[in-house]
Amino acid sequence: MIVVSGTVRVRPGLRQEAVERAVWMQALVESEPGCLSYRFYADLEHPDLFRVFEVWESDAALKVHFQTPHMAEFNRALAGLLAEKPQITRYAVSEHTSF
């Protein structure tokens, strides 16, 4: 299992456009084979900061995701919204437990 987690800060005044893009992207990505979860969350203290959290069945599924047309379109749109470079980390998870 692969987990991707990070932060995305958008420029002031562009929050609503970022929310619309994120909601659009979530709907498309969560229907991709191998995607277990793909969500953006608003930071409670910083309105222009979003957190992304993704769970993938495999590295292969994540690699296919990076090649989709909607990922390319999202990256183009996001470039005009960003206040800074996103901070994203990929984790390979060999075991997990629900509690």
mmCIF file of N, CA and C in Angstrom:
data_model
loop_
_atom_site.group_PDB
_atom_site.id
_atom_site.type_symbol
_atom_site.label_atom_id
_atom_site.label_comp_id
_atom_site.label_asym_id
_atom_site.label_seq_id
_atom_site.Cartn_x
_atom_site.Cartn_y
_atom_site.Cartn_z
ATOM 1 N N MET A 1 0.845 -1.164 0.000
ATOM 2 C CA MET A 1 0.000 0.000 0.000
ATOM 3 C C MET A 1 0.901 1.241 0.000
ATOM 4 N N ILE A 2 0.464 2.240 -0.737
ATOM 5 C CA ILE A 2 1.195 3.497 -0.827
ATOM 6 C C ILE A 2 0.318 4.607 -0.248
ATOM 7 N N VAL A 3 0.885 5.422 0.616
ATOM 8 C CA VAL A 3 0.198 6.583 1.177
ATOM 9 C C VAL A 3 0.955 7.821 0.736
ATOM 10 N N VAL A 4 0.220 8.803 0.262
ATOM 11 C CA VAL A 4 0.790 10.085 -0.136
ATOM 12 C C VAL A 4 0.134 11.143 0.740
ATOM 13 N N SER A 5 0.957 11.978 1.368
ATOM 14 C CA SER A 5 0.439 13.009 2.266
ATOM 15 C C SER A 5 1.238 14.282 2.065
ATOM 16 N N GLY A 6 0.550 15.418 2.179
ATOM 17 C CA GLY A 6 1.287 16.659 2.022
ATOM 18 C C GLY A 6 0.424 17.888 2.206
ATOM 19 N N THR A 7 1.034 19.034 1.904
ATOM 20 C CA THR A 7 0.343 20.305 2.018
ATOM 21 C C THR A 7 0.467 21.087 0.716
ATOM 22 N N VAL A 8 -0.583 21.850 0.445
ATOM 23 C CA VAL A 8 -0.637 22.706 -0.734
ATOM 24 C C VAL A 8 -1.146 24.069 -0.257
ATOM 25 N N ARG A 9 -0.357 25.111 -0.460
ATOM 26 C CA ARG A 9 -0.760 26.465 -0.065
ATOM 27 C C ARG A 9 -1.091 27.248 -1.335
ATOM 28 N N VAL A 10 -2.296 27.827 -1.360
ATOM 29 C CA VAL A 10 -2.709 28.624 -2.504
ATOM 30 C C VAL A 10 -2.574 30.113 -2.179
ATOM 31 N N ARG A 11 -2.494 30.897 -3.245
ATOM 32 C CA ARG A 11 -2.361 32.340 -3.070
ATOM 33 C C ARG A 11 -3.652 32.904 -2.476
ATOM 34 N N PRO A 12 -3.522 33.938 -1.635
ATOM 35 C CA PRO A 12 -4.715 34.575 -1.056
ATOM 36 C C PRO A 12 -5.680 35.014 -2.154
ATOM 37 N N GLY A 13 -6.966 34.817 -1.885
ATOM 38 C CA GLY A 13 -7.988 35.198 -2.845
ATOM 39 C C GLY A 13 -8.345 34.119 -3.851
ATOM 40 N N LEU A 14 -7.579 33.023 -3.865
ATOM 41 C CA LEU A 14 -7.830 31.957 -4.836
ATOM 42 C C LEU A 14 -8.349 30.678 -4.188
ATOM 43 N N ARG A 15 -8.708 30.770 -2.916
ATOM 44 C CA ARG A 15 -9.150 29.588 -2.171
ATOM 45 C C ARG A 15 -10.344 28.909 -2.844
ATOM 46 N N GLN A 16 -11.374 29.665 -3.214
ATOM 47 C CA GLN A 16 -12.580 29.052 -3.772
ATOM 48 C C GLN A 16 -12.287 28.316 -5.077
ATOM 49 N N GLU A 17 -11.457 28.904 -5.918
ATOM 50 C CA GLU A 17 -11.083 28.216 -7.158
ATOM 51 C C GLU A 17 -10.321 26.933 -6.848
ATOM 52 N N ALA A 18 -9.445 26.983 -5.845
ATOM 53 C CA ALA A 18 -8.697 25.787 -5.451
ATOM 54 C C ALA A 18 -9.644 24.702 -4.932
ATOM 55 N N VAL A 19 -10.633 25.094 -4.147
ATOM 56 C CA VAL A 19 -11.613 24.124 -3.639
ATOM 57 C C VAL A 19 -12.356 23.473 -4.801
ATOM 58 N N GLU A 20 -12.796 24.262 -5.761
ATOM 59 C CA GLU A 20 -13.519 23.712 -6.912
ATOM 60 C C GLU A 20 -12.655 22.730 -7.694
ATOM 61 N N ARG A 21 -11.395 23.073 -7.905
ATOM 62 C CA ARG A 21 -10.479 22.168 -8.623
ATOM 63 C C ARG A 21 -10.250 20.881 -7.829
ATOM 64 N N ALA A 22 -10.084 21.017 -6.517
ATOM 65 C CA ALA A 22 -9.825 19.847 -5.678
ATOM 66 C C ALA A 22 -11.024 18.900 -5.668
ATOM 67 N N VAL A 23 -12.233 19.432 -5.562
ATOM 68 C CA VAL A 23 -13.436 18.599 -5.561
ATOM 69 C C VAL A 23 -13.564 17.870 -6.896
ATOM 70 N N TRP A 24 -13.318 18.588 -7.992
ATOM 71 C CA TRP A 24 -13.348 17.985 -9.331
ATOM 72 C C TRP A 24 -12.342 16.838 -9.419
ATOM 73 N N MET A 25 -11.127 17.089 -8.929
ATOM 74 C CA MET A 25 -10.062 16.095 -9.015
ATOM 75 C C MET A 25 -10.369 14.874 -8.153
ATOM 76 N N GLN A 26 -10.869 15.092 -6.947
ATOM 77 C CA GLN A 26 -11.213 13.970 -6.067
ATOM 78 C C GLN A 26 -12.168 13.002 -6.753
ATOM 79 N N ALA A 27 -13.201 13.527 -7.389
ATOM 80 C CA ALA A 27 -14.209 12.673 -8.024
ATOM 81 C C ALA A 27 -13.594 11.820 -9.122
ATOM 82 N N LEU A 28 -12.713 12.403 -9.905
ATOM 83 C CA LEU A 28 -12.079 11.642 -10.987
ATOM 84 C C LEU A 28 -11.097 10.603 -10.463
ATOM 85 N N VAL A 29 -10.269 10.997 -9.528
ATOM 86 C CA VAL A 29 -9.213 10.102 -9.059
ATOM 87 C C VAL A 29 -9.768 8.931 -8.260
ATOM 88 N N GLU A 30 -10.787 9.174 -7.451
ATOM 89 C CA GLU A 30 -11.314 8.074 -6.636
ATOM 90 C C GLU A 30 -11.967 6.971 -7.476
ATOM 91 N N SER A 31 -12.214 7.245 -8.753
ATOM 92 C CA SER A 31 -12.749 6.198 -9.630
ATOM 93 C C SER A 31 -11.636 5.446 -10.370
ATOM 94 N N GLU A 32 -10.392 5.850 -10.172
ATOM 95 C CA GLU A 32 -9.273 5.175 -10.829
ATOM 96 C C GLU A 32 -9.012 3.805 -10.199
ATOM 97 N N PRO A 33 -8.646 2.822 -11.015
ATOM 98 C CA PRO A 33 -8.269 1.523 -10.459
ATOM 99 C C PRO A 33 -7.088 1.671 -9.500
ATOM 100 N N GLY A 34 -7.200 1.038 -8.347
ATOM 101 C CA GLY A 34 -6.106 1.064 -7.375
ATOM 102 C C GLY A 34 -6.142 2.216 -6.395
ATOM 103 N N CYS A 35 -7.054 3.167 -6.588
ATOM 104 C CA CYS A 35 -7.163 4.280 -5.643
ATOM 105 C C CYS A 35 -8.116 3.885 -4.524
ATOM 106 N N LEU A 36 -7.630 3.882 -3.299
ATOM 107 C CA LEU A 36 -8.463 3.562 -2.146
ATOM 108 C C LEU A 36 -9.043 4.824 -1.512
ATOM 109 N N SER A 37 -8.314 5.937 -1.625
ATOM 110 C CA SER A 37 -8.788 7.221 -1.110
ATOM 111 C C SER A 37 -7.946 8.333 -1.711
ATOM 112 N N TYR A 38 -8.604 9.465 -2.008
ATOM 113 C CA TYR A 38 -7.894 10.630 -2.545
ATOM 114 C C TYR A 38 -8.686 11.849 -2.099
ATOM 115 N N ARG A 39 -8.177 12.570 -1.113
ATOM 116 C CA ARG A 39 -8.930 13.667 -0.515
ATOM 117 C C ARG A 39 -8.046 14.861 -0.181
ATOM 118 N N PHE A 40 -8.658 16.033 -0.303
ATOM 119 C CA PHE A 40 -8.064 17.282 0.155
ATOM 120 C C PHE A 40 -8.830 17.723 1.393
ATOM 121 N N TYR A 41 -8.121 18.331 2.343
ATOM 122 C CA TYR A 41 -8.724 18.817 3.576
ATOM 123 C C TYR A 41 -8.230 20.231 3.831
ATOM 124 N N ALA A 42 -9.118 21.089 4.298
ATOM 125 C CA ALA A 42 -8.741 22.464 4.630
ATOM 126 C C ALA A 42 -8.089 22.498 6.005
ATOM 127 N N ASP A 43 -7.010 23.245 6.117
ATOM 128 C CA ASP A 43 -6.356 23.444 7.403
ATOM 129 C C ASP A 43 -7.236 24.367 8.257
ATOM 130 N N LEU A 44 -7.440 24.041 9.510
ATOM 131 C CA LEU A 44 -8.349 24.806 10.369
ATOM 132 C C LEU A 44 -7.812 26.175 10.765
ATOM 133 N N GLU A 45 -6.507 26.345 10.775
ATOM 134 C CA GLU A 45 -5.924 27.627 11.190
ATOM 135 C C GLU A 45 -5.492 28.515 10.027
ATOM 136 N N HIS A 46 -5.268 27.920 8.881
ATOM 137 C CA HIS A 46 -4.753 28.665 7.730
ATOM 138 C C HIS A 46 -5.670 28.412 6.529
ATOM 139 N N PRO A 47 -6.538 29.360 6.193
ATOM 140 C CA PRO A 47 -7.543 29.120 5.153
ATOM 141 C C PRO A 47 -6.979 28.860 3.756
ATOM 142 N N ASP A 48 -5.755 29.262 3.491
ATOM 143 C CA ASP A 48 -5.172 29.039 2.169
ATOM 144 C C ASP A 48 -4.278 27.801 2.121
ATOM 145 N N LEU A 49 -4.324 26.999 3.178
ATOM 146 C CA LEU A 49 -3.512 25.785 3.245
ATOM 147 C C LEU A 49 -4.429 24.564 3.184
ATOM 148 N N PHE A 50 -4.108 23.659 2.277
ATOM 149 C CA PHE A 50 -4.861 22.416 2.139
ATOM 150 C C PHE A 50 -3.928 21.247 2.395
ATOM 151 N N ARG A 51 -4.502 20.198 2.914
ATOM 152 C CA ARG A 51 -3.759 18.964 3.124
ATOM 153 C C ARG A 51 -4.316 17.927 2.164
ATOM 154 N N VAL A 52 -3.425 17.164 1.593
ATOM 155 C CA VAL A 52 -3.830 16.095 0.681
ATOM 156 C C VAL A 52 -3.453 14.767 1.336
ATOM 157 N N PHE A 53 -4.341 13.786 1.194
ATOM 158 C CA PHE A 53 -4.080 12.461 1.733
ATOM 159 C C PHE A 53 -4.615 11.438 0.742
ATOM 160 N N GLU A 54 -3.728 10.593 0.261
ATOM 161 C CA GLU A 54 -4.061 9.589 -0.751
ATOM 162 C C GLU A 54 -3.652 8.208 -0.259
ATOM 163 N N VAL A 55 -4.445 7.204 -0.616
ATOM 164 C CA VAL A 55 -4.089 5.815 -0.328
ATOM 165 C C VAL A 55 -4.271 5.021 -1.619
ATOM 166 N N TRP A 56 -3.224 4.310 -2.003
ATOM 167 C CA TRP A 56 -3.191 3.530 -3.247
ATOM 168 C C TRP A 56 -2.876 2.080 -2.947
ATOM 169 N N GLU A 57 -3.460 1.191 -3.735
ATOM 170 C CA GLU A 57 -3.186 -0.235 -3.569
ATOM 171 C C GLU A 57 -1.731 -0.577 -3.851
ATOM 172 N N SER A 58 -1.130 0.144 -4.818
ATOM 173 C CA SER A 58 0.235 -0.202 -5.214
ATOM 174 C C SER A 58 0.935 0.998 -5.839
ATOM 175 N N ASP A 59 2.232 0.893 -5.932
ATOM 176 C CA ASP A 59 3.029 1.912 -6.605
ATOM 177 C C ASP A 59 2.668 1.965 -8.088
ATOM 178 N N ALA A 60 2.347 0.800 -8.674
ATOM 179 C CA ALA A 60 1.962 0.757 -10.088
ATOM 180 C C ALA A 60 0.695 1.573 -10.332
ATOM 181 N N ALA A 61 -0.291 1.464 -9.444
ATOM 182 C CA ALA A 61 -1.530 2.239 -9.593
ATOM 183 C C ALA A 61 -1.244 3.739 -9.481
ATOM 184 N N LEU A 62 -0.367 4.118 -8.579
ATOM 185 C CA LEU A 62 0.001 5.525 -8.426
ATOM 186 C C LEU A 62 0.708 6.038 -9.681
ATOM 187 N N LYS A 63 1.580 5.231 -10.243
ATOM 188 C CA LYS A 63 2.278 5.634 -11.466
ATOM 189 C C LYS A 63 1.316 5.838 -12.629
ATOM 190 N N VAL A 64 0.317 4.985 -12.757
ATOM 191 C CA VAL A 64 -0.698 5.153 -13.799
ATOM 192 C C VAL A 64 -1.461 6.455 -13.561
ATOM 193 N N HIS A 65 -1.791 6.737 -12.317
ATOM 194 C CA HIS A 65 -2.488 7.984 -11.960
ATOM 195 C C HIS A 65 -1.726 9.210 -12.460
ATOM 196 N N PHE A 66 -0.413 9.205 -12.281
ATOM 197 C CA PHE A 66 0.399 10.358 -12.698
ATOM 198 C C PHE A 66 0.337 10.592 -14.206
ATOM 199 N N GLN A 67 -0.049 9.587 -14.972
ATOM 200 C CA GLN A 67 -0.089 9.691 -16.433
ATOM 201 C C GLN A 67 -1.478 10.033 -16.984
ATOM 202 N N THR A 68 -2.468 10.212 -16.122
ATOM 203 C CA THR A 68 -3.833 10.464 -16.603
ATOM 204 C C THR A 68 -3.974 11.894 -17.128
ATOM 205 N N PRO A 69 -4.854 12.087 -18.093
ATOM 206 C CA PRO A 69 -5.090 13.443 -18.610
ATOM 207 C C PRO A 69 -5.605 14.406 -17.544
ATOM 208 N N HIS A 70 -6.442 13.913 -16.619
ATOM 209 C CA HIS A 70 -6.949 14.822 -15.592
ATOM 210 C C HIS A 70 -5.859 15.243 -14.609
ATOM 211 N N MET A 71 -4.855 14.400 -14.401
ATOM 212 C CA MET A 71 -3.731 14.806 -13.550
ATOM 213 C C MET A 71 -2.942 15.919 -14.231
ATOM 214 N N ALA A 72 -2.716 15.798 -15.534
ATOM 215 C CA ALA A 72 -2.001 16.845 -16.279
ATOM 216 C C ALA A 72 -2.786 18.152 -16.245
ATOM 217 N N GLU A 73 -4.099 18.069 -16.436
ATOM 218 C CA GLU A 73 -4.935 19.272 -16.407
ATOM 219 C C GLU A 73 -4.931 19.911 -15.013
ATOM 220 N N PHE A 74 -5.022 19.078 -13.980
ATOM 221 C CA PHE A 74 -5.003 19.583 -12.603
ATOM 222 C C PHE A 74 -3.684 20.290 -12.304
ATOM 223 N N ASN A 75 -2.575 19.694 -12.706
ATOM 224 C CA ASN A 75 -1.266 20.310 -12.471
ATOM 225 C C ASN A 75 -1.137 21.652 -13.188
ATOM 226 N N ARG A 76 -1.659 21.752 -14.410
ATOM 227 C CA ARG A 76 -1.628 23.037 -15.128
ATOM 228 C C ARG A 76 -2.447 24.091 -14.382
ATOM 229 N N ALA A 77 -3.639 23.727 -13.935
ATOM 230 C CA ALA A 77 -4.497 24.671 -13.216
ATOM 231 C C ALA A 77 -3.883 25.052 -11.869
ATOM 232 N N LEU A 78 -3.323 24.081 -11.182
ATOM 233 C CA LEU A 78 -2.745 24.320 -9.868
ATOM 234 C C LEU A 78 -1.561 25.280 -9.934
ATOM 235 N N ALA A 79 -0.812 25.221 -11.003
ATOM 236 C CA ALA A 79 0.367 26.091 -11.140
ATOM 237 C C ALA A 79 -0.001 27.567 -10.995
ATOM 238 N N GLY A 80 -1.170 27.958 -11.471
ATOM 239 C CA GLY A 80 -1.595 29.342 -11.367
ATOM 240 C C GLY A 80 -2.194 29.715 -10.023
ATOM 241 N N LEU A 81 -2.397 28.732 -9.161
ATOM 242 C CA LEU A 81 -3.029 28.972 -7.865
ATOM 243 C C LEU A 81 -2.052 28.941 -6.694
ATOM 244 N N LEU A 82 -0.901 28.340 -6.901
ATOM 245 C CA LEU A 82 0.017 28.074 -5.791
ATOM 246 C C LEU A 82 0.727 29.313 -5.259
ATOM 247 N N ALA A 83 0.837 29.360 -3.930
ATOM 248 C CA ALA A 83 1.624 30.393 -3.262
ATOM 249 C C ALA A 83 3.066 29.920 -3.092
ATOM 250 N N GLU A 84 3.254 28.616 -3.072
ATOM 251 C CA GLU A 84 4.584 28.014 -2.906
ATOM 252 C C GLU A 84 4.530 26.584 -3.404
ATOM 253 N N LYS A 85 5.671 25.972 -3.522
ATOM 254 C CA LYS A 85 5.755 24.583 -3.978
ATOM 255 C C LYS A 85 5.086 23.653 -2.950
ATOM 256 N N PRO A 86 4.217 22.746 -3.407
ATOM 257 C CA PRO A 86 3.602 21.790 -2.474
ATOM 258 C C PRO A 86 4.665 20.927 -1.791
ATOM 259 N N GLN A 87 4.384 20.536 -0.571
ATOM 260 C CA GLN A 87 5.247 19.635 0.195
ATOM 261 C C GLN A 87 4.540 18.283 0.256
ATOM 262 N N ILE A 88 5.032 17.316 -0.517
ATOM 263 C CA ILE A 88 4.360 16.024 -0.659
ATOM 264 C C ILE A 88 5.349 14.909 -0.314
ATOM 265 N N THR A 89 4.860 13.924 0.453
ATOM 266 C CA THR A 89 5.683 12.780 0.834
ATOM 267 C C THR A 89 4.945 11.490 0.491
ATOM 268 N N ARG A 90 5.669 10.532 -0.060
ATOM 269 C CA ARG A 90 5.143 9.217 -0.406
ATOM 270 C C ARG A 90 5.664 8.208 0.616
ATOM 271 N N TYR A 91 4.762 7.374 1.137
ATOM 272 C CA TYR A 91 5.121 6.359 2.117
ATOM 273 C C TYR A 91 4.737 4.978 1.579
ATOM 274 N N ALA A 92 5.640 4.026 1.664
ATOM 275 C CA ALA A 92 5.331 2.631 1.350
ATOM 276 C C ALA A 92 4.959 1.962 2.671
ATOM 277 N N VAL A 93 3.735 1.456 2.753
ATOM 278 C CA VAL A 93 3.217 0.875 4.005
ATOM 279 C C VAL A 93 3.133 -0.628 3.844
ATOM 280 N N SER A 94 3.836 -1.334 4.688
ATOM 281 C CA SER A 94 3.832 -2.792 4.578
ATOM 282 C C SER A 94 2.802 -3.429 5.511
ATOM 283 N N GLU A 95 2.323 -2.672 6.493
ATOM 284 C CA GLU A 95 1.358 -3.214 7.435
ATOM 285 C C GLU A 95 0.517 -2.073 7.979
ATOM 286 N N HIS A 96 -0.748 -2.344 8.206
ATOM 287 C CA HIS A 96 -1.617 -1.362 8.843
ATOM 288 C C HIS A 96 -2.674 -2.060 9.672
ATOM 289 N N THR A 97 -3.142 -1.372 10.700
ATOM 290 C CA THR A 97 -4.139 -1.913 11.616
ATOM 291 C C THR A 97 -5.176 -0.836 11.908
ATOM 292 N N SER A 98 -6.422 -1.193 11.853
ATOM 293 C CA SER A 98 -7.481 -0.267 12.252
ATOM 294 C C SER A 98 -7.703 -0.391 13.750
ATOM 295 N N PHE A 99 -7.969 0.734 14.395
ATOM 296 C CA PHE A 99 -8.287 0.672 15.839
ATOM 297 C C PHE A 99 -9.242 1.764 16.205
#
